[in-house]
PDB file of C-alpha atoms and ligand atoms in Angstrom:
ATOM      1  CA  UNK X1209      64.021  87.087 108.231  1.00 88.00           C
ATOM      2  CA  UNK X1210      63.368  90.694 109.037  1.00 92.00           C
ATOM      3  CA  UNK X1211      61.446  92.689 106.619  1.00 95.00           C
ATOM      4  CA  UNK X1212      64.895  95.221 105.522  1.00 97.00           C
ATOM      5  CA  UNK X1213      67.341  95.184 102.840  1.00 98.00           C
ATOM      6  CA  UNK X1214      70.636  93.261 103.214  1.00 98.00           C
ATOM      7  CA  UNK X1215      73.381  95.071 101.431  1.00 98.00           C
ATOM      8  CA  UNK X1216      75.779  91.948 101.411  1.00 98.00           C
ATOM      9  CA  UNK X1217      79.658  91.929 100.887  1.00 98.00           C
ATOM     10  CA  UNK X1218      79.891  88.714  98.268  1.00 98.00           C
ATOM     11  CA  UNK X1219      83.208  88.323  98.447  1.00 98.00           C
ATOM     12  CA  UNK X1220      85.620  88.742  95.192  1.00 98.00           C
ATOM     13  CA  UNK X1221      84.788  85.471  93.515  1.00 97.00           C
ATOM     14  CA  UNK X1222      85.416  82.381  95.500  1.00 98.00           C
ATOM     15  CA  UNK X1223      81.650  81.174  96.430  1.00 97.00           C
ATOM     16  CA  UNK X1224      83.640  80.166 100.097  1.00 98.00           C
ATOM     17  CA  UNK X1225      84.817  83.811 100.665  1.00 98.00           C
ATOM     18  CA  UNK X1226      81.471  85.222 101.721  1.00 98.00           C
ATOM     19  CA  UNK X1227      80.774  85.926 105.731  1.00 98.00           C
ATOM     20  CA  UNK X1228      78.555  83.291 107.482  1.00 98.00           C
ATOM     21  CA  UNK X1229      76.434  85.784 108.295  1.00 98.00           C
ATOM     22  CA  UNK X1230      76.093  86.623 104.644  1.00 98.00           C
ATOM     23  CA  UNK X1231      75.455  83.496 103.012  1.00 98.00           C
ATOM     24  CA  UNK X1232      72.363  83.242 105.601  1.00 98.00           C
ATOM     25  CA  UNK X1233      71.365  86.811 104.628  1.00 98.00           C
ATOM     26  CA  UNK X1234      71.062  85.022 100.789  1.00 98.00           C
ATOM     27  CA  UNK X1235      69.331  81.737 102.044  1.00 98.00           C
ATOM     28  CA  UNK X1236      66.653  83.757 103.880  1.00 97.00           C
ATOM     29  CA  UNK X1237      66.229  86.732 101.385  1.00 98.00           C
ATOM     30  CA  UNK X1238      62.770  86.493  99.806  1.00 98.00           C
ATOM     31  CA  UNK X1239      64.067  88.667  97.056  1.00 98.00           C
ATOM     32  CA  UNK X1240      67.881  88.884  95.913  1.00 98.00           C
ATOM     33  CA  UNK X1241      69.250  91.814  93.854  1.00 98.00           C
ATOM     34  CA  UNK X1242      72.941  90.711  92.436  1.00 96.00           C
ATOM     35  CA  UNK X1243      75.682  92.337  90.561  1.00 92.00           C
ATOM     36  CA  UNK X1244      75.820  89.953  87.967  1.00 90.00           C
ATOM     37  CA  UNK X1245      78.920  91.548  86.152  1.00 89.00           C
ATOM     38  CA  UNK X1246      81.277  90.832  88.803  1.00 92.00           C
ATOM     39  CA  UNK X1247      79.110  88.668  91.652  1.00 96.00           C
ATOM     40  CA  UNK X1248      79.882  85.221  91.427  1.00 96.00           C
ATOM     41  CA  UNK X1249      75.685  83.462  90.733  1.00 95.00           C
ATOM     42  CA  UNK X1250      77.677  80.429  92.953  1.00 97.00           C
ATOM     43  CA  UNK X1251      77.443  82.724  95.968  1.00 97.00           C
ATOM     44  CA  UNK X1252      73.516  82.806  95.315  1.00 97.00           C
ATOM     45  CA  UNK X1253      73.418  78.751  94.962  1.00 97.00           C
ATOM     46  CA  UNK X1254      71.847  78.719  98.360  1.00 97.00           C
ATOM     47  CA  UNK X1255      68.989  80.742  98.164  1.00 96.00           C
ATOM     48  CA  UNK X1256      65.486  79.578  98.530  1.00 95.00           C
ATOM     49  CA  UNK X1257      63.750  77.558  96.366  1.00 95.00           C
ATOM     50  CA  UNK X1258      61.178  80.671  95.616  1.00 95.00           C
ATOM     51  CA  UNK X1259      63.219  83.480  96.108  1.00 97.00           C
ATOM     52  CA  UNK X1260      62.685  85.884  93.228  1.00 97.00           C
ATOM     53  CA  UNK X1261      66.253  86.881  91.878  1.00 97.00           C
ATOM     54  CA  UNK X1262      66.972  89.987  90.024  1.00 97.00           C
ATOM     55  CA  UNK X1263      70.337  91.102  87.874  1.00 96.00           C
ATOM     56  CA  UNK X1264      71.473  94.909  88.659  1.00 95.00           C
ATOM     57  CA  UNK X1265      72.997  94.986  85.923  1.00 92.00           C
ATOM     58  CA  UNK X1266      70.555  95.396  83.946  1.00 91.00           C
ATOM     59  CA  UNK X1267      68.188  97.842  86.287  1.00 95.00           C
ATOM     60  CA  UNK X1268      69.009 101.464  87.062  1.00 95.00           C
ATOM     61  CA  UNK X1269      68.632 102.779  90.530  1.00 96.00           C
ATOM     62  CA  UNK X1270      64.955 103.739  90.375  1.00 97.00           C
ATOM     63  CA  UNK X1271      64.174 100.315  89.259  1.00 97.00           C
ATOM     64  CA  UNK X1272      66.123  99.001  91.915  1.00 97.00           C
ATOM     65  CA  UNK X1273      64.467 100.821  94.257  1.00 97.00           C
ATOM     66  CA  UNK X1274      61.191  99.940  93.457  1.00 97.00           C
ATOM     67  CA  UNK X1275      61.859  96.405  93.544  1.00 98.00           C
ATOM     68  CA  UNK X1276      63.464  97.119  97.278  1.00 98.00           C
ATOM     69  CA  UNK X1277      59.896  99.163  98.823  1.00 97.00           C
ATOM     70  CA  UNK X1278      57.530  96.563  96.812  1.00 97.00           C
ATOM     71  CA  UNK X1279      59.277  93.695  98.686  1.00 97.00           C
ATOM     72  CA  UNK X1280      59.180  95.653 101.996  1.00 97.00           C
ATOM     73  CA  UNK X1281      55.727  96.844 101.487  1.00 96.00           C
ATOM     74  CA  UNK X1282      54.845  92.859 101.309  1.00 97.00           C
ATOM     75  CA  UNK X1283      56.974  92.635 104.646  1.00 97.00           C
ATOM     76  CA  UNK X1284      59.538  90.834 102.896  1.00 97.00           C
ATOM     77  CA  UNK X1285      63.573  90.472 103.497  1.00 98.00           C
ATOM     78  CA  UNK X1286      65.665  91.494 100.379  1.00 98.00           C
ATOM     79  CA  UNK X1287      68.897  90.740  99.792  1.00 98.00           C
ATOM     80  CA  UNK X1288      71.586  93.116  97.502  1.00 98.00           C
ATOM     81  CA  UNK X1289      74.731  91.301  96.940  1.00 98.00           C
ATOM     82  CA  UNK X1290      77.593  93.688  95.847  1.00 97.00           C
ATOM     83  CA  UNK X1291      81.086  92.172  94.674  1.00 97.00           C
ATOM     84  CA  UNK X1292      83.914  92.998  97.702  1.00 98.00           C
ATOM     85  CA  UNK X1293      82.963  94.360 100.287  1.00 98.00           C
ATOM     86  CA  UNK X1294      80.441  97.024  99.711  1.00 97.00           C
ATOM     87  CA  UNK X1295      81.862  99.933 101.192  1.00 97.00           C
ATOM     88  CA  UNK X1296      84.341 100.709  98.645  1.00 97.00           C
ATOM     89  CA  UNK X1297      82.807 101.326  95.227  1.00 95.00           C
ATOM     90  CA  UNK X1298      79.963  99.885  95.974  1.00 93.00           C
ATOM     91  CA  UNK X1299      77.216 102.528  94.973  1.00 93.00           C
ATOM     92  CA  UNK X1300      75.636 101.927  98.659  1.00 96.00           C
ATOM     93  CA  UNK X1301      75.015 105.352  99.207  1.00 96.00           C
ATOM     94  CA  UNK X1302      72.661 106.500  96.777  1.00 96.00           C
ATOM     95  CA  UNK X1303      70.393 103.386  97.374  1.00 97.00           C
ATOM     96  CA  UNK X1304      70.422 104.327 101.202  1.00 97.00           C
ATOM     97  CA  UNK X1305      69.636 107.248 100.702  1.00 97.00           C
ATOM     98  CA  UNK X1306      66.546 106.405  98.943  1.00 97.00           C
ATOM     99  CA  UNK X1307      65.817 103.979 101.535  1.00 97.00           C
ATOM    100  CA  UNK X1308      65.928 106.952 104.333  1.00 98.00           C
ATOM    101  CA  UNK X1309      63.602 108.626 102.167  1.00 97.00           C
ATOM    102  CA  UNK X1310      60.844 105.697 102.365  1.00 97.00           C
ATOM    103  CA  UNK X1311      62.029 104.884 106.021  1.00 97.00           C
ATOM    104  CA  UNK X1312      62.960 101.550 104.599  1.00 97.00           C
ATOM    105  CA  UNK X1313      64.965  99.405 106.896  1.00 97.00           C
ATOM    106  CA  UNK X1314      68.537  98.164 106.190  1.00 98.00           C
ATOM    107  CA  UNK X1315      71.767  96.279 106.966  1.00 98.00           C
ATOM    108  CA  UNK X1316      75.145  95.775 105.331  1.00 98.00           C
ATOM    109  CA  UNK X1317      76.942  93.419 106.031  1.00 98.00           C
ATOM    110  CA  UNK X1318      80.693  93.281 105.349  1.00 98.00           C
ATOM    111  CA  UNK X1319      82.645  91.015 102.531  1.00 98.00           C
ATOM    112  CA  UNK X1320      86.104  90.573 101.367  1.00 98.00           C
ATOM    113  CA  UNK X1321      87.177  92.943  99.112  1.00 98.00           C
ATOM    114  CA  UNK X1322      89.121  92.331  96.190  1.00 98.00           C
ATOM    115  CA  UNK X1323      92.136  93.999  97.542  1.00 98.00           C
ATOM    116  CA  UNK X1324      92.394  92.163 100.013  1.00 98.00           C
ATOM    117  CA  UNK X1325      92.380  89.212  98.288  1.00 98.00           C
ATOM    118  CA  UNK X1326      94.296  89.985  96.106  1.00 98.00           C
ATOM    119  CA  UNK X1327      97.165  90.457  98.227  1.00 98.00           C
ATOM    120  CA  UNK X1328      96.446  86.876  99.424  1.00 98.00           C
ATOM    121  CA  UNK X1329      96.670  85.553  95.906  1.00 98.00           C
ATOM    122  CA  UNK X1330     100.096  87.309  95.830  1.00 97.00           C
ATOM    123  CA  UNK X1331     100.581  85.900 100.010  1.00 97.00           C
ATOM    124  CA  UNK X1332     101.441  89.407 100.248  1.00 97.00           C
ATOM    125  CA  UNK X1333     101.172  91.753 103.017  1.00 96.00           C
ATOM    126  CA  UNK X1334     100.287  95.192 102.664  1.00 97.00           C
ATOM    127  CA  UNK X1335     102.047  96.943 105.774  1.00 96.00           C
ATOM    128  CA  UNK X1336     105.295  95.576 105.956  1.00 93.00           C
ATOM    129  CA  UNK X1337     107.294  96.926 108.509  1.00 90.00           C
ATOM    130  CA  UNK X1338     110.240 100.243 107.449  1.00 88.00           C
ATOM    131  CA  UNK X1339     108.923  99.530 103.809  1.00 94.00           C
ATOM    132  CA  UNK X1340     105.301 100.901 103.877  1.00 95.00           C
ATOM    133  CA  UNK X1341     103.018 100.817 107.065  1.00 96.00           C
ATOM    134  CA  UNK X1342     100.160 102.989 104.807  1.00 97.00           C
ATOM    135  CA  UNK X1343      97.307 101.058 102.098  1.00 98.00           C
ATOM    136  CA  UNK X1344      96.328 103.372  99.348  1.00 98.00           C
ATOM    137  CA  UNK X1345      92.731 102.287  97.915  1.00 98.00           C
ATOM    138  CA  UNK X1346      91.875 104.351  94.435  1.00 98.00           C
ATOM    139  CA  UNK X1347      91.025 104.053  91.236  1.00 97.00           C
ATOM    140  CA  UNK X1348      92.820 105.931  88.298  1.00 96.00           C
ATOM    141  CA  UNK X1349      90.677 108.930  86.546  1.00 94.00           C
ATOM    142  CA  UNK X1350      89.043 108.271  83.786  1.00 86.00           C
ATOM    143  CA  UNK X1351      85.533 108.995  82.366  1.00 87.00           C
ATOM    144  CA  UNK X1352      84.493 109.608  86.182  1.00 89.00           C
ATOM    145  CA  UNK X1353      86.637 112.536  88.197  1.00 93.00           C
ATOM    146  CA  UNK X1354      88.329 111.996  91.483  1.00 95.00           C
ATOM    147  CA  UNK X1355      88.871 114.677  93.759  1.00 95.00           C
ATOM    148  CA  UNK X1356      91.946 117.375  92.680  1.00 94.00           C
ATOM    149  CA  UNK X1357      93.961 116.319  95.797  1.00 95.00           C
ATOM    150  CA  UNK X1358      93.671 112.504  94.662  1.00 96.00           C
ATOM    151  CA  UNK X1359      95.092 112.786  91.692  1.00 96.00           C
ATOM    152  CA  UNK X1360      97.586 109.777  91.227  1.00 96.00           C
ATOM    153  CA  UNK X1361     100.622 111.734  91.017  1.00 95.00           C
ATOM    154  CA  UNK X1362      99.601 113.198  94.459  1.00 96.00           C
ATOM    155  CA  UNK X1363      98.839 109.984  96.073  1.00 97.00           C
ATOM    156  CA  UNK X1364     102.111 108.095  94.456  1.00 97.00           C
ATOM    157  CA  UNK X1365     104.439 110.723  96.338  1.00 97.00           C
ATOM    158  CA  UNK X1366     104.059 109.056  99.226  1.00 96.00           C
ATOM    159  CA  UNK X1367     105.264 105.798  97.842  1.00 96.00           C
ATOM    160  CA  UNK X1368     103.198 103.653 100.322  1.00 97.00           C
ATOM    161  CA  UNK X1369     101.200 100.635  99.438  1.00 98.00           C
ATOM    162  CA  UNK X1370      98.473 101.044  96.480  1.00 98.00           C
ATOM    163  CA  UNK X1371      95.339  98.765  95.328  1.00 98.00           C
ATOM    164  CA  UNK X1372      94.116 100.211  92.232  1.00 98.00           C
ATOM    165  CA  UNK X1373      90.817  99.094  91.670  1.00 98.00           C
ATOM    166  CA  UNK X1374      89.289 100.092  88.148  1.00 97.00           C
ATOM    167  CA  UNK X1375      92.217 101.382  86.262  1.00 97.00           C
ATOM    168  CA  UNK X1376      93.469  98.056  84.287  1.00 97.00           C
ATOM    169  CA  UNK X1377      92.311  99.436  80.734  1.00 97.00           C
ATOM    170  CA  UNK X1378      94.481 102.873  81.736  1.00 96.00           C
ATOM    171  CA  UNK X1379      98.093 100.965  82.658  1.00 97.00           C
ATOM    172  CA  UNK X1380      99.989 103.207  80.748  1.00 97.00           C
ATOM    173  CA  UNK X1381      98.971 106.420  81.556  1.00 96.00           C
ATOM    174  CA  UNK X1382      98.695 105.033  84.926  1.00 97.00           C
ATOM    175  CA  UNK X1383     102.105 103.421  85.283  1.00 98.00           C
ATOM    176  CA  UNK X1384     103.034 106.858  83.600  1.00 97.00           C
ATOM    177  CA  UNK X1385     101.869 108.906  86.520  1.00 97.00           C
ATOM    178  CA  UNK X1386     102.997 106.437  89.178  1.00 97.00           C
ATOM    179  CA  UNK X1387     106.854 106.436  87.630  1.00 97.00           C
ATOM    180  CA  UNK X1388     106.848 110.208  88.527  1.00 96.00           C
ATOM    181  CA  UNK X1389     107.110 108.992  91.792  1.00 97.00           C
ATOM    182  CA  UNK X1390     108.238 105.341  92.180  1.00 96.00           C
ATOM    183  CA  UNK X1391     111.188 103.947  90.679  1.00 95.00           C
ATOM    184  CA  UNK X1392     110.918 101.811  87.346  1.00 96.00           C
ATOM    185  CA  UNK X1393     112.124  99.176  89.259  1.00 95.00           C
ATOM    186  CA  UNK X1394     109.119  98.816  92.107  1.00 96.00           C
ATOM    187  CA  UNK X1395     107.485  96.153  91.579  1.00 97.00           C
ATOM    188  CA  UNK X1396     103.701  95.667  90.243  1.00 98.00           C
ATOM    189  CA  UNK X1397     101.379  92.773  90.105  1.00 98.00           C
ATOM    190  CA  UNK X1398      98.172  92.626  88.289  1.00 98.00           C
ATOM    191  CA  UNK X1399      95.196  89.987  89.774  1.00 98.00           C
ATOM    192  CA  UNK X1400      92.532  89.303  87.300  1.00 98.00           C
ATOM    193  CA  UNK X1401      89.594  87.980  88.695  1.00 98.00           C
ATOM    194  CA  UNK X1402      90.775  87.404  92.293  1.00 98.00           C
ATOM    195  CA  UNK X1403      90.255  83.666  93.615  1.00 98.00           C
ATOM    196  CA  UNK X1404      87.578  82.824  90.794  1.00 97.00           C
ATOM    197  CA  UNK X1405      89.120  79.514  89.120  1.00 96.00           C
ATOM    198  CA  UNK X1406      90.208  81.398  86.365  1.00 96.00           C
ATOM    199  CA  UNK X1407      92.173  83.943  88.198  1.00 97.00           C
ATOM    200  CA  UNK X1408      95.102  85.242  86.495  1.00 98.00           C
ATOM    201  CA  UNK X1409      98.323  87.275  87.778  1.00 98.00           C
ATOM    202  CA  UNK X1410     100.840  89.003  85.884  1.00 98.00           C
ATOM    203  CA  UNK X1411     103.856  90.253  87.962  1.00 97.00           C
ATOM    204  CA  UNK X1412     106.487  92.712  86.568  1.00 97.00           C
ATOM    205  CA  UNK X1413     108.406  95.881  87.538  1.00 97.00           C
ATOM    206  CA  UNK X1414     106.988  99.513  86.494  1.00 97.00           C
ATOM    207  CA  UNK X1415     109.046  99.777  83.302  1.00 96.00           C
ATOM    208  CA  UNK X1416     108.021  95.930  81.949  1.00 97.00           C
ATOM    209  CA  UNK X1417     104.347  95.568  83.088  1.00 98.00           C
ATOM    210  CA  UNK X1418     102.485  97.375  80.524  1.00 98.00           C
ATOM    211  CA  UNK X1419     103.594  95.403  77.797  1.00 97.00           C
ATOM    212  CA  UNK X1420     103.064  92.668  79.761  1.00 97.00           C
ATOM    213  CA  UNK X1421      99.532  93.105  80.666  1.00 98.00           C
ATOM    214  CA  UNK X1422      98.810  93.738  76.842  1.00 97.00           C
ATOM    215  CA  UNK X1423     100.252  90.809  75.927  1.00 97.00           C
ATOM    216  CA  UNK X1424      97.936  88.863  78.706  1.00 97.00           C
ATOM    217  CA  UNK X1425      94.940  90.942  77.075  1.00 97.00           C
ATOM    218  CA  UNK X1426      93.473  91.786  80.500  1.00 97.00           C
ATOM    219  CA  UNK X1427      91.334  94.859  79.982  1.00 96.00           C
ATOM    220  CA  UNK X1428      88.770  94.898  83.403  1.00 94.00           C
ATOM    221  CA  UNK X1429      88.232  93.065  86.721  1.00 96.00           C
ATOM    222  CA  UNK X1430      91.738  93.398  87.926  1.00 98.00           C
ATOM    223  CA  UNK X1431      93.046  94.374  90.740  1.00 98.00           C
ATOM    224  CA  UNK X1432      96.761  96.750  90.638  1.00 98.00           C
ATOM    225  CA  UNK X1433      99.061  96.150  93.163  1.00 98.00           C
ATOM    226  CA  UNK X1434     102.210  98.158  93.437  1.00 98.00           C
ATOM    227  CA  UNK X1435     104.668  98.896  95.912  1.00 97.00           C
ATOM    228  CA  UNK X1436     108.312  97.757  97.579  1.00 96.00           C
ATOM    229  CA  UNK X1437     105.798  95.418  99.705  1.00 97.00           C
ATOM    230  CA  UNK X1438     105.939  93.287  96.634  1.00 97.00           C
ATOM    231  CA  UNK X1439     109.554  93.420  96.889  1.00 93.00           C
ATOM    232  CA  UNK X1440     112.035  91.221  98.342  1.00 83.00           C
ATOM    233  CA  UNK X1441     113.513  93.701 101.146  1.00 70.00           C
ATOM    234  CA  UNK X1442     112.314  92.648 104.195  1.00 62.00           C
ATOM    235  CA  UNK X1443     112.733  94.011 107.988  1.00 59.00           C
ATOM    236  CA  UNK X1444     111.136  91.471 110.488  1.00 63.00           C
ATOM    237  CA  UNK X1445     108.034  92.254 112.109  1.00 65.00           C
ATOM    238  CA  UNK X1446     108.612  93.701 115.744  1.00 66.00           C
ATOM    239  CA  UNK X1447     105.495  91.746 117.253  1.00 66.00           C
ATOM    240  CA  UNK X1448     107.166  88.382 117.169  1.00 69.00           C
ATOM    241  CA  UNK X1449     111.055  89.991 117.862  1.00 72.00           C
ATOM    242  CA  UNK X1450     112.276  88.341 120.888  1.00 69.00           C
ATOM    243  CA  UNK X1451     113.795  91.463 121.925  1.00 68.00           C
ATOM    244  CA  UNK X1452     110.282  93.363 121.738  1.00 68.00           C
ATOM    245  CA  UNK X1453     108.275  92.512 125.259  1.00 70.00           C
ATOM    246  CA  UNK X1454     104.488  93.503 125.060  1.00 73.00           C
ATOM    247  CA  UNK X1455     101.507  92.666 126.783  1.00 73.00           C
ATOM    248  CA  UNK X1456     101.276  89.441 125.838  1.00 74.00           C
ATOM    249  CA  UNK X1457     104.439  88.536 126.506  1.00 69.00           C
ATOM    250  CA  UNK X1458     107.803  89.198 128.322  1.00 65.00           C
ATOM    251  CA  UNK X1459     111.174  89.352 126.479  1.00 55.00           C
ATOM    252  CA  UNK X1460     112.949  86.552 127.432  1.00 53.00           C
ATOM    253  CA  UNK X1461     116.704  87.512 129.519  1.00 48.00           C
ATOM    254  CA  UNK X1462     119.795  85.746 127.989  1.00 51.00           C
ATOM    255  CA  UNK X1463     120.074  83.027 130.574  1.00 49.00           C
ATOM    256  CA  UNK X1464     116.156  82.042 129.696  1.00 41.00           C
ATOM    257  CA  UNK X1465     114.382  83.168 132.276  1.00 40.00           C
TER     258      UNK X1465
HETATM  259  N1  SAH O2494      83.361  96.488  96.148  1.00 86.87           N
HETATM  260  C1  SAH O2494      84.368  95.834  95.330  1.00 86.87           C
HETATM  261  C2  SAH O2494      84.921  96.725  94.243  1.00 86.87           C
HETATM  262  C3  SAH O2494      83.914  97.086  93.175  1.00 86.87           C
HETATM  263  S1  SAH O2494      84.585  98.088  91.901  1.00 86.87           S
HETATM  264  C4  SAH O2494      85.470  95.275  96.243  1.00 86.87           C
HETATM  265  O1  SAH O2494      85.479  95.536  97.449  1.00 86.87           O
HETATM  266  O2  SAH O2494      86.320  94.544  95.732  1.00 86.87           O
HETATM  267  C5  SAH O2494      85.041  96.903  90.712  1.00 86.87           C
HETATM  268  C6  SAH O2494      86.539  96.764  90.624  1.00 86.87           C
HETATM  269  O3  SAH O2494      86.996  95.967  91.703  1.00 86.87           O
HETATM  270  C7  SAH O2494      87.059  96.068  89.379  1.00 86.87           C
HETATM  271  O4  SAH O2494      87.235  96.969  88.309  1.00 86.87           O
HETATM  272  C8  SAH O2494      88.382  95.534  89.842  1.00 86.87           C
HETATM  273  O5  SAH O2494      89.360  96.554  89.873  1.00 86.87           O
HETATM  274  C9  SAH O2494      88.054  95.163  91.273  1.00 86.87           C
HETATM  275  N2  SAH O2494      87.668  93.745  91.420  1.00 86.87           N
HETATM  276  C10 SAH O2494      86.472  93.263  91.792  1.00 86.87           C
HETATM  277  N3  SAH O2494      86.510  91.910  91.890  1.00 86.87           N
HETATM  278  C11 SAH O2494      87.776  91.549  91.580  1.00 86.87           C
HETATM  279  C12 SAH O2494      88.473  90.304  91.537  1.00 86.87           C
HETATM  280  N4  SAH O2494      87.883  89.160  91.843  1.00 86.87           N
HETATM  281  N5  SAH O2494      89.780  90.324  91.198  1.00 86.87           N
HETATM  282  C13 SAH O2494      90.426  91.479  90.912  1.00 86.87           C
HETATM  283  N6  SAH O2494      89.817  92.671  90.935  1.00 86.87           N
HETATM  284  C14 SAH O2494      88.520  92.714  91.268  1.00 86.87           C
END
């Protein structure tokens, strides 16, 4: 394998929801860095036999770094395996950066993220049509700040579609901010650890679900889902109306034709 680091999507859990193209980035690396708190090791069960396998979780970014041009200065392939996909909270940035600086190689390639599959744990879809056609993807506020014009109350306004990654051990200031905006009746499902064999889901309305998810004692790797898309209301989708001709196919007239 190319001498470069392979920042690799692992998928939210399930060792079978990583790309093809991942899983051979992992059997060819020569070195893997993994995000042991949330990276399933079964996505690493392929790797070679002397592959030299490091836990981020216990390195800070210098010493991840270092590990990174030492491999490439030996001309050899690394792989870093973030949970998801690794362009949303993923930390890639301040890694590539340092890799610019050493005019390190690199790659990323994509994974599923846990929204994602969370919705697919739920057999949910996000857009569904006249009830929300728009996916919010944030995280609550806590220690860390987000931007003024992100502030939950802002983004719940628009009543569309929200995966809140981050926020579990915050539900009820959270599901205080978000009932400013959405009814106490919209419904809200929480997905701890999405597709991993212990995954657990705890569906409920905005009035009922904090309780709820004290009761269940889920405090981190969960995924928030909220939204009428949850609901039961339900307008058909106009790509497979009969009445809707597009390019791939002609309306059909009442006699058949
Ligand atoms: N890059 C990742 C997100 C990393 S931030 C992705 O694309 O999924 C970590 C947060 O992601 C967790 O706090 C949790 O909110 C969410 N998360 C990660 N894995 C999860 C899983 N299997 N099930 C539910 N939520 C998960």
């Amino acid at each position: 394998m190319e001498s470069k680091v392979y920042f690799i999507g692992a998928g939210p859990g399930d060792p079978e929801l990583i790309t093809l193209k991942g899983h051979k980035a992992i059997g060819g690396a020569d070195v893997i860095i993994y995000a042991g708190s949330l990276v399933n090791p079964q996505v690493l069960a392929n790797c070679g036999k002397e592959a030299v396998i490091y836990n981020s979780a216990e390195m800070d970014l210098p010493e991840i770094i270092e590990v990174m041009k030492n491999a490439c200065a030996q001309g050899l392939s690394v792989a870093r395996v973030h949970t998801g996909d690794p362009s949303i909270y993923g930390s890639i940035r301040e890694q590539i950066e340092e890799l610019d600086k050493l005019q390190i190689g690199y790659e990323v390639i994509p994974g599923v993220s846990s929204f994602t599959a969370a919705a697919s744990v739920l057999c949910k879809e996000f857009t569904v049509p006249e009830i929300s056609q728009t996916v919010i993807c944030t995280r609550f506020e806590g220690r860390t700040p987000v931007p003024e014009l992100e502030q939950i109350e802002l983004l719940a306004s628009h009543k569309t579609s929200m995966a809140i990654f981050l926020s579990v051990h915050m539900m009820e200031k959270l599901v205080e901010k978000l009932t400013k905006h959405y009814s106490g009746s919209t419904p809200i499902a929480v997905v701890e650890k999405a597709t991993w064999t212990d995954q657990r889901v705890v569906r409920g309305m905005l009035n009922d679900i904090v309780l709820k998810v004290k009761e269940a004692g889920i405090r981190k790797t969960a995924m928030i889902l909220v939204g009428d898309f949850l609901g039961t209301e339900y307008n058909n989708s106009k790509l497979y109306d009969a009445g809707f001709t597009h390019e791939y196919r002609q309306g059909k007239t009442p006699c058949g034709e």
